[in-house]
Amino acid sequence: MARRKIVAGNWKMNKTPTEAKALVAMLAPLVKSDDVDVVYCVPAIDIVPVVEAVKGTNVKVGAENISDKDSGAFTGEISGAMLKDAGVDYVIIGHSERRDYYKEDDAFLNRKVLKAFEYGLTPILCCGESLAQREAGVTIDWVRLQLKSDLIGVTAEQAASMVIAYEPIWAIGTGKVATTEQAQEVCHAIRELIAEIYDADTAEKIRIQYGGSVNGKSAPELFAQPDIDGGLIGGASLKEDFGKIVNYK
Ligand code: PEP
């Protein structure tokens, strides 16, 4: 059974609610697709207007973060229950910006992954190496270590339903796309790891994205790789080019 591709935009800290509605309207005719899942992962304050704006279309909405707690005195946090109730389906967990700037470690991210599942949200779990790690030849060891920790306690059934985004840190927002071979090699190693932790069936079902400066030009070759099931898109998700990425064929 062929896996369905999934193209998710990561808007990061961009777009006010008013601007978000305008972006959804601009992209609407460009992101129609029968065979690719399309997701907009948007800032918390844009979730409600974007859920409203994409109603009746093929686009699903994701959050960029989730609390590892259920509710209570956690100022500034957003819970799984809040996201689910607002109409969110996906949540990005472990983006390198959060790992780096906000010091989110694997034990914390593991709790967030489990919390997302508890509330019926699909994690888009990010992993990836720094330039120094790639140059030192430890990319695959590093990514395996990250994912092994992040997936503790996740069942095979849950793993089969989730998304992993392989994002080399040196390729994020830099305009430097990993070569097709580099991206495929790591996505394949991730699928092998999933088979090791779970089984072949789970590895066959889990969707693995590549992320890092993907644009309309680079998407077709990347997405044609056997282990790359779509992309997590930063900069280009805010532009018309996102439509080209969705309709990469
Ligand atoms: C990202 O932030 O997940 C990302 C891949 O960004 P960009 O496409 O801008 O490199």
mmCIF file of C-alpha atoms and ligand atoms in Angstrom, residues 10 12 95 97 167 171-174 211-214 232-236, ligand 1:
data_model
loop_
_atom_site.group_PDB
_atom_site.id
_atom_site.type_symbol
_atom_site.label_atom_id
_atom_site.label_comp_id
_atom_site.label_asym_id
_atom_site.label_seq_id
_atom_site.Cartn_x
_atom_site.Cartn_y
_atom_site.Cartn_z
ATOM 1 C CA ASN A 10 5.306 25.628 9.349
ATOM 2 C CA LYS A 12 6.578 29.822 12.630
ATOM 3 C CA HIS A 95 11.342 21.545 15.932
ATOM 4 C CA GLU A 97 14.150 26.047 16.917
ATOM 5 C CA GLU A 167 15.197 18.390 9.153
ATOM 6 C CA ALA A 171 19.277 23.343 5.860
ATOM 7 C CA ILE A 172 16.527 25.163 7.780
ATOM 8 C CA GLY A 173 15.929 28.691 6.572
ATOM 9 C CA THR A 174 19.358 28.804 4.951
ATOM 10 C CA GLY A 211 12.323 19.615 5.731
ATOM 11 C CA GLY A 212 14.938 22.275 5.051
ATOM 12 C CA SER A 213 14.613 24.996 2.412
ATOM 13 C CA VAL A 214 12.261 22.931 0.234
ATOM 14 C CA LEU A 232 7.728 20.196 6.295
ATOM 15 C CA ILE A 233 7.982 23.613 4.719
ATOM 16 C CA GLY A 234 9.020 26.836 6.455
ATOM 17 C CA GLY A 235 9.706 29.902 4.320
ATOM 18 C CA ALA A 236 7.958 28.684 1.178
HETATM 19 C C1 PEP B 1 11.169 24.464 9.045
HETATM 20 O O1 PEP B 1 11.258 25.404 9.788
HETATM 21 O O2 PEP B 1 10.607 23.422 9.438
HETATM 22 C C2 PEP B 1 11.746 24.562 7.715
HETATM 23 C C3 PEP B 1 11.950 23.478 7.036
HETATM 24 O O3 PEP B 1 12.047 25.833 7.271
HETATM 25 P P1 PEP B 1 12.564 26.259 5.796
HETATM 26 O O4 PEP B 1 11.697 25.516 4.810
HETATM 27 O O5 PEP B 1 12.380 27.723 5.733
HETATM 28 O O6 PEP B 1 13.992 25.835 5.710
#
